[in-house]
CSV table of C-alpha atoms in Angstrom, one decimal:
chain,number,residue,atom,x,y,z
A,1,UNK,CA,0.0,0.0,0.0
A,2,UNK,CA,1.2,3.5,-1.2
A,3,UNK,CA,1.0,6.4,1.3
A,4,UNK,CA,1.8,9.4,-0.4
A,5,UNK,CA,0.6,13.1,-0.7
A,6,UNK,CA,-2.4,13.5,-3.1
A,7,UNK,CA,-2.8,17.1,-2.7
A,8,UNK,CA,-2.5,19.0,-5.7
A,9,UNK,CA,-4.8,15.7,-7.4
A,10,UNK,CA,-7.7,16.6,-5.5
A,11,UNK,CA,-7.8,20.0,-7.3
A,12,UNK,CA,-8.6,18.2,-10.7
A,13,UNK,CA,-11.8,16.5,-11.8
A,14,UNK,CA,-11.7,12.7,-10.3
A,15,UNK,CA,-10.9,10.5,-13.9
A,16,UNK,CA,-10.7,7.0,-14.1
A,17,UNK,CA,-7.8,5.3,-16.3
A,18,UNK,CA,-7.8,1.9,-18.1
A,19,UNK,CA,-4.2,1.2,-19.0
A,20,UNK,CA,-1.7,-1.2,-20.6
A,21,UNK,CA,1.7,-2.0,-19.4
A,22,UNK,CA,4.1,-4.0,-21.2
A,23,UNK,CA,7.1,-5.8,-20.6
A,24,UNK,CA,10.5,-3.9,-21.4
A,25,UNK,CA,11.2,-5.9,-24.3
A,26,UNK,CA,7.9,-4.7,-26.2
A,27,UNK,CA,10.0,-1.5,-26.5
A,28,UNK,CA,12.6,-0.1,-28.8
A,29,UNK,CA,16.1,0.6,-27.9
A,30,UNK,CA,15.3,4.9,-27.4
A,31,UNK,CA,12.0,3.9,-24.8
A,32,UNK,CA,14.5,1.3,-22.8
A,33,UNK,CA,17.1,4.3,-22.5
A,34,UNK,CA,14.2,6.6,-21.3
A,35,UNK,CA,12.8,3.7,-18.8
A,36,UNK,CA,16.0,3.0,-17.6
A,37,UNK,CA,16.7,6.6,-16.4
A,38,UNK,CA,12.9,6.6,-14.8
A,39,UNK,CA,13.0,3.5,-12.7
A,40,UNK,CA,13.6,5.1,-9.2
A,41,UNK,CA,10.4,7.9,-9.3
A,42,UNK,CA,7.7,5.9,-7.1
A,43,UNK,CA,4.1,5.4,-8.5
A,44,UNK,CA,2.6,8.1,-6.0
A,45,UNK,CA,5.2,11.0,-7.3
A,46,UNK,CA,4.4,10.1,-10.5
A,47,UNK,CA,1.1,10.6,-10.4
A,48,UNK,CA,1.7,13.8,-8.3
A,49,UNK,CA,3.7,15.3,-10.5
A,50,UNK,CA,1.5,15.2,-13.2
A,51,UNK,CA,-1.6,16.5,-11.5
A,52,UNK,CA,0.6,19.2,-10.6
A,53,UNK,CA,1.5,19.9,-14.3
A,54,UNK,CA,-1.7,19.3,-15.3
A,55,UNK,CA,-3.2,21.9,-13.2
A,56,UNK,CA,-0.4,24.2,-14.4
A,57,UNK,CA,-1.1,23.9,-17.8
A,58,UNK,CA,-4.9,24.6,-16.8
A,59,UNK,CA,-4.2,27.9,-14.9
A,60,UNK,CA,-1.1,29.4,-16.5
A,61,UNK,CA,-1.6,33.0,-17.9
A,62,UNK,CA,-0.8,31.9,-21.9
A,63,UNK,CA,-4.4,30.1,-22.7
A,64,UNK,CA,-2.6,27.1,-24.3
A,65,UNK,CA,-3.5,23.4,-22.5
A,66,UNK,CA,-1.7,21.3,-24.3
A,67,UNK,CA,2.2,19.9,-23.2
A,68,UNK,CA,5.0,20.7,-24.9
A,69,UNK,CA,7.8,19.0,-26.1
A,70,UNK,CA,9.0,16.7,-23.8
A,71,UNK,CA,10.8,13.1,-23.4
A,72,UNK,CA,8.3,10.7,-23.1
A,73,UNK,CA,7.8,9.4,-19.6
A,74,UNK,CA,6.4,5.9,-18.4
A,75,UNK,CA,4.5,4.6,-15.7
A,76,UNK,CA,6.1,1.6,-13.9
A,77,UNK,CA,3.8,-1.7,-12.7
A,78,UNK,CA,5.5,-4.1,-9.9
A,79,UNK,CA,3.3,-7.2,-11.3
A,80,UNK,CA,3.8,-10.2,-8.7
A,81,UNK,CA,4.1,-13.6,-10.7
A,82,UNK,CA,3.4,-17.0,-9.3
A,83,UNK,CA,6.9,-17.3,-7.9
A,84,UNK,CA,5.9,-14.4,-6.0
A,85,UNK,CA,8.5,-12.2,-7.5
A,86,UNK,CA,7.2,-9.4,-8.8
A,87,UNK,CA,8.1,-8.0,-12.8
A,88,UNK,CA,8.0,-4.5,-14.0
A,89,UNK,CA,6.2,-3.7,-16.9
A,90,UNK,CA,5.9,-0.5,-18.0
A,91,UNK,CA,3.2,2.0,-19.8
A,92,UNK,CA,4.0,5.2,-21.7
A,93,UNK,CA,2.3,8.6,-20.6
A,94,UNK,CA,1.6,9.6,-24.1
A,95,UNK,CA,0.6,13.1,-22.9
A,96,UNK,CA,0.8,14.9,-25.9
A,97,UNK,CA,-1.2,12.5,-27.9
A,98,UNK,CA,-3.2,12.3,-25.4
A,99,UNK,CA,-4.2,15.7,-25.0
A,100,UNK,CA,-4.8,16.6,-28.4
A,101,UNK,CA,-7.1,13.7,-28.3
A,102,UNK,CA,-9.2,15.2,-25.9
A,103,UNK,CA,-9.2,18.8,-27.9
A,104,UNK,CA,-10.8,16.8,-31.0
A,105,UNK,CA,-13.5,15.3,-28.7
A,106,UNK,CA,-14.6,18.6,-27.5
A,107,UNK,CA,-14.9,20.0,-30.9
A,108,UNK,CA,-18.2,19.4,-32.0
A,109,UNK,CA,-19.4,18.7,-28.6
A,110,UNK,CA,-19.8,22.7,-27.3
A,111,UNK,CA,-20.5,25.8,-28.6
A,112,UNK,CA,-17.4,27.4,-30.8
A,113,UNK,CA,-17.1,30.4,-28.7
A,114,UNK,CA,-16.7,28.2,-25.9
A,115,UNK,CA,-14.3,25.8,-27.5
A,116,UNK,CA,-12.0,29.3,-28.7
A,117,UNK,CA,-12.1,30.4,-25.0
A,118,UNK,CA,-10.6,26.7,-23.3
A,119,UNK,CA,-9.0,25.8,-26.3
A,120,UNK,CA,-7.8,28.9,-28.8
A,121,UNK,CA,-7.5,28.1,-32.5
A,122,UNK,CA,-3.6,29.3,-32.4
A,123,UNK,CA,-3.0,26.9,-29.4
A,124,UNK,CA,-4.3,23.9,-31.3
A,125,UNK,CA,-2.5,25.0,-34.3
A,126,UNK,CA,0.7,25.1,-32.2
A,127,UNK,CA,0.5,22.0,-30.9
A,128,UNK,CA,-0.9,20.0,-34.7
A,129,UNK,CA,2.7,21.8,-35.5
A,130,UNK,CA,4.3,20.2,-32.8
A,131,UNK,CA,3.1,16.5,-33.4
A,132,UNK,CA,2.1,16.4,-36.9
A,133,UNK,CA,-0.1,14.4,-38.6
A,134,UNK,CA,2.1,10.9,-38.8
A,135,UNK,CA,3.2,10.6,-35.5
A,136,UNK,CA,-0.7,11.1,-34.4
A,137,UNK,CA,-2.4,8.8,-36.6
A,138,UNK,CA,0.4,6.5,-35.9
A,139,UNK,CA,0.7,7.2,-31.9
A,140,UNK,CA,-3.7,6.5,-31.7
A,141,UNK,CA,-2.7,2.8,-33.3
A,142,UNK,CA,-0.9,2.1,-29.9
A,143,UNK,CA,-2.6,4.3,-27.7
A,144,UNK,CA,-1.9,2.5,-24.0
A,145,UNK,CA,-4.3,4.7,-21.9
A,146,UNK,CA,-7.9,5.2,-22.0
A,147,UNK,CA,-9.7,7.8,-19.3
A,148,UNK,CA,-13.1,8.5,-18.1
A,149,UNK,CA,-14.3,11.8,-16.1
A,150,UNK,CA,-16.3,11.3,-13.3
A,151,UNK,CA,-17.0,7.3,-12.9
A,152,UNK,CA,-15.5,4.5,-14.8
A,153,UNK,CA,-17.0,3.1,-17.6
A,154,UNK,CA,-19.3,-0.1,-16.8
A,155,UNK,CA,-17.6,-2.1,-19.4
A,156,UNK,CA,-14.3,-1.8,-17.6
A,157,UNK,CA,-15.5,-3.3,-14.7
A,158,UNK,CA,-15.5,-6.5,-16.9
A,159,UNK,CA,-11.8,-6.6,-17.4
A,160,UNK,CA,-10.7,-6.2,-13.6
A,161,UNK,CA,-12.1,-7.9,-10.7
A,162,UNK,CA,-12.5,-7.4,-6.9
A,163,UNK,CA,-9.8,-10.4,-6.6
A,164,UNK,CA,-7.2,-8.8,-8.7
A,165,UNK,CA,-3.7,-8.1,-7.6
A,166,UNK,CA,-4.9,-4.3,-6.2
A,167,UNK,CA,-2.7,-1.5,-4.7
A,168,UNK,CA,-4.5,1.3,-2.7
A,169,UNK,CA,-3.2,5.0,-3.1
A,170,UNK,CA,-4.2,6.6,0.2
A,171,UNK,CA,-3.3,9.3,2.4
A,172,UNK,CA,-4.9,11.4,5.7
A,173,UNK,CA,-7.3,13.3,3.7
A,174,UNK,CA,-8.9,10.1,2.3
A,175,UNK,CA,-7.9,7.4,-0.9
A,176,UNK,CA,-6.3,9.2,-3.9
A,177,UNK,CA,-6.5,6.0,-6.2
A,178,UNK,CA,-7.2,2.2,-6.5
A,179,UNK,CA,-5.6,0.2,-8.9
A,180,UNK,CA,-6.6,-3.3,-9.7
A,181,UNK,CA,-4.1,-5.1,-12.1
A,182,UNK,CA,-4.4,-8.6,-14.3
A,183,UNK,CA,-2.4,-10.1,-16.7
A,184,UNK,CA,-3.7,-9.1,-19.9
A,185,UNK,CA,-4.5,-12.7,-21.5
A,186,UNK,CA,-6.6,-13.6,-18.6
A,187,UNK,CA,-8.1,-10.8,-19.2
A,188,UNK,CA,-9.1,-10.7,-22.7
A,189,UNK,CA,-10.5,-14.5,-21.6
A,190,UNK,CA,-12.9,-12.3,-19.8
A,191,UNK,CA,-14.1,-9.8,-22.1
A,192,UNK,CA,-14.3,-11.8,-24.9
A,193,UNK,CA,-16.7,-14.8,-22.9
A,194,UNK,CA,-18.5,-11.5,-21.5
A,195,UNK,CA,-19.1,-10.3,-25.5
A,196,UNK,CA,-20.0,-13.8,-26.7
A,197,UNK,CA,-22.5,-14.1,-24.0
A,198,UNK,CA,-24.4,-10.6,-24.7
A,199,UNK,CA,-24.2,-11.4,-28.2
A,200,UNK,CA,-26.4,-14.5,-28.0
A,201,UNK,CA,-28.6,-13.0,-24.8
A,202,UNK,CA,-28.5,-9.5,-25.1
A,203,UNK,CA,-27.2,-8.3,-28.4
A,204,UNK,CA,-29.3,-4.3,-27.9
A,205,UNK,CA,-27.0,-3.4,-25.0
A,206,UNK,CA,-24.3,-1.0,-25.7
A,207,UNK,CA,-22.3,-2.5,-23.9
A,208,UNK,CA,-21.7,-5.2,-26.0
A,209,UNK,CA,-19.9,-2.9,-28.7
A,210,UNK,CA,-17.9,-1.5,-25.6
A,211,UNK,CA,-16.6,-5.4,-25.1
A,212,UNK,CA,-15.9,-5.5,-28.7
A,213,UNK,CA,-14.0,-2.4,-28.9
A,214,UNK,CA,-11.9,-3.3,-25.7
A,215,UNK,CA,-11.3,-6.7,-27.5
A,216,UNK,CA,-9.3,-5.3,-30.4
A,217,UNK,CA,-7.7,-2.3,-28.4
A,218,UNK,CA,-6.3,-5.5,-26.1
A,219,UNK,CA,-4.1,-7.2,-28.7
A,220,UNK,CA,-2.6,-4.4,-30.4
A,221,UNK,CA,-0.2,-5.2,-27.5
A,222,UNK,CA,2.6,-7.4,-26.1
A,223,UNK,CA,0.4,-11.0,-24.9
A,224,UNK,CA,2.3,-10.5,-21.8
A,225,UNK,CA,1.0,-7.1,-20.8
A,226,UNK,CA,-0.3,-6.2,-17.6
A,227,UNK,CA,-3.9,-4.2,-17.9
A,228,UNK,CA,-4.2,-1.7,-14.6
A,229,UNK,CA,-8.0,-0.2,-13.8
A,230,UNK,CA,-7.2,3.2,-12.1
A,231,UNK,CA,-9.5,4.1,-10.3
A,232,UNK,CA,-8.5,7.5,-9.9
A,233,UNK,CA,-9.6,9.2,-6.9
A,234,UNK,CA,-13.4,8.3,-8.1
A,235,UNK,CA,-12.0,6.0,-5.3
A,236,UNK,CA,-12.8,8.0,-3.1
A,237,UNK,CA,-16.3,8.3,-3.5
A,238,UNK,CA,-17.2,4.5,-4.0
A,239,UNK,CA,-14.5,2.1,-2.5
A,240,UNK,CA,-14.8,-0.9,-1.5
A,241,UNK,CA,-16.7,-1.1,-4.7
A,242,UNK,CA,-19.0,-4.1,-6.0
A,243,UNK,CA,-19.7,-2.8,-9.5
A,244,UNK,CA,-17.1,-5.9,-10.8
A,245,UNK,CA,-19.0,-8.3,-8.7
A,246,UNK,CA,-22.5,-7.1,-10.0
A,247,UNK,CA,-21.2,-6.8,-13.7
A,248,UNK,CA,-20.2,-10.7,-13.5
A,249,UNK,CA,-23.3,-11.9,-11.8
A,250,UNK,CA,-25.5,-9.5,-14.6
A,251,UNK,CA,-23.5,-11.3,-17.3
A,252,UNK,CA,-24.0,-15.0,-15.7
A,253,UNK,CA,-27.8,-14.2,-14.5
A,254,UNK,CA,-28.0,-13.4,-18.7
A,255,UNK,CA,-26.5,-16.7,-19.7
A,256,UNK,CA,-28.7,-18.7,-17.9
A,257,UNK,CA,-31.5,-17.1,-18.8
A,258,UNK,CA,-32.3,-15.2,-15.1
A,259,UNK,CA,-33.8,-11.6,-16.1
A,260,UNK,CA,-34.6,-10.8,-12.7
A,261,UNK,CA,-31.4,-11.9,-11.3
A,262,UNK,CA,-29.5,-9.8,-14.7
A,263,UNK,CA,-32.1,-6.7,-13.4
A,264,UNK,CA,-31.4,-6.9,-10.0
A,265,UNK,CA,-27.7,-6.7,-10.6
A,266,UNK,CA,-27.9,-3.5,-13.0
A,267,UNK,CA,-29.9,-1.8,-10.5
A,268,UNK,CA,-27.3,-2.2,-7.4
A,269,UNK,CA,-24.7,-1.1,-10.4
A,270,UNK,CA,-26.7,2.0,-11.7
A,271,UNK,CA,-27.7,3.3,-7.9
A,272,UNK,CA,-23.8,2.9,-6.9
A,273,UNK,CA,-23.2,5.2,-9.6
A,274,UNK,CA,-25.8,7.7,-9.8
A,275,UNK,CA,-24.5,9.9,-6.7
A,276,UNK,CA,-21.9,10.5,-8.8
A,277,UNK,CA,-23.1,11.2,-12.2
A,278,UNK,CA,-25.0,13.5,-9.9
A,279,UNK,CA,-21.8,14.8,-8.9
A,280,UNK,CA,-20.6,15.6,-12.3
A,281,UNK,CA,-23.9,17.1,-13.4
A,282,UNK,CA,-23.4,20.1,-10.2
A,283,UNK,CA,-19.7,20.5,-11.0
């Protein structure tokens, strides 16, 4: 269990992260060089860090959001194997990619005047400039990080379970993060029996294209990745946390035919979650 400082995260909007890690092998010789110089920074300081330049980036007097250049930095996983000995694998930040990302989803999703305001047109032009067209069509083919604001999506809750190796972030003012991790071809055993079993039961939900998607993300990578659910500090707000549990039992209760197990199981998941969809609505 990590016990670190969480302060400045606290000041951001609690986000949720699904992310691979892969072994060092999976990388070339220039990301090796990079890792090897990274290895001592603990989780915790990590993550610190880059609230902390996060939230710089947010409220610094040029309106420009995005990173600039900088050496790529990775996150470091202490995996224990059966032996008990424990493996790093590793997972790139990606923040620039990343973060451009996010500027496309926006546009189109609010009003222009609003879009110009958080994100200016010179800013995003800057930053196009300072990635380029190749290296961001190339870097969204091996994008190892997904994020959701404000809850984690249900479909994620398939790939991690309560059981799973998990390493609690916490200090005095409360939990800053939960990570659940699992190796990543155990875990594409689940999501792949979850998607075969909506498909014959319950082929309308939308969750079953979420499964799908999460299939074929999944191997784009290493087969001896680690995948990490990151709670985030949406930790805070719901651990200890059921919603894997329910998920599994909603997906068996399907499969055997039980509708009013299936329901009862998406109604503990939907009132976990609605304090804080409410949550997000008032912020």
């Amino acid at each position: 269990m990590a016990r670190a400082t969480g302060t400045t995260r606290r000041h951001l909007p609690p986000t949720s992260f699904l992310r691979v890690f892969e072994p060092l092998r999976a990388f070339d010789d220039d990301d090796q060089l990079l890792i090897a110089g990274q290895r001592g920074l603990p989780r915790a300081e990590f993550e610190e860090r880059a609230a902390a330049e996060a939230l710089g980036r947010i409220t610094r007097p040029v309106s420009d959001p995005f990173p600039h250049q900088a050496p790529e930095r990775f996150r470091v996983l202490h995996y224990p194997g059966a032996d008990g000995r424990t493996t790093a694998y590793f997972c790139p930040d990606q923040l620039a990619l990343r973060a451009t990302l996010a500027a496309e989803q926006l546009d189109g999703s609010m009003r222009p005047q609003l879009l110009e305001l958080l994100i200016p047109d010179v800013a995003r032009e800057a930053n196009a400039g300072r990635i380029g067209h190749e290296d961001f069509a190339e870097g969204l083919a091996s994008l190892h990080t997904r994020s959701a604001t404000w809850g984690v999506p249900f479909g994620w809750f398939v790939v991690l379970r309560e059981d799973d190796h998990c390493e609690i972030d916490e200090d005095l003012d409360g939990i800053n993060s939960v990570r659940l991790s699992a190796p990543a071809v155990q875990v594409l055993e689940r999501v792949r029996y979850a998607a075969a079993s909506l498909a014959v039961n319950a082929p309308e939900l939308d969750m079953l294209d979420e499964l799908t998607a999460l299939s074929e993300w999944l191997q784009l990578f290493h087969p001896e990745s680690v995948v990490e659910l990151d709670y985030g500090r949406v930790a805070d707000l719901v651990w200890p946390d059921d919603s894997p549990h329910d998920i599994r039992l909603g997906i068996e209760s399907l499969a055997e035919g039980d509708m009013l197990g299936a329901a009862a199981s998406y109604r503990r998941l939907a009132s976990r979650w609605l304090r804080i969809r409410q949550l997000a609505r008032a912020s």
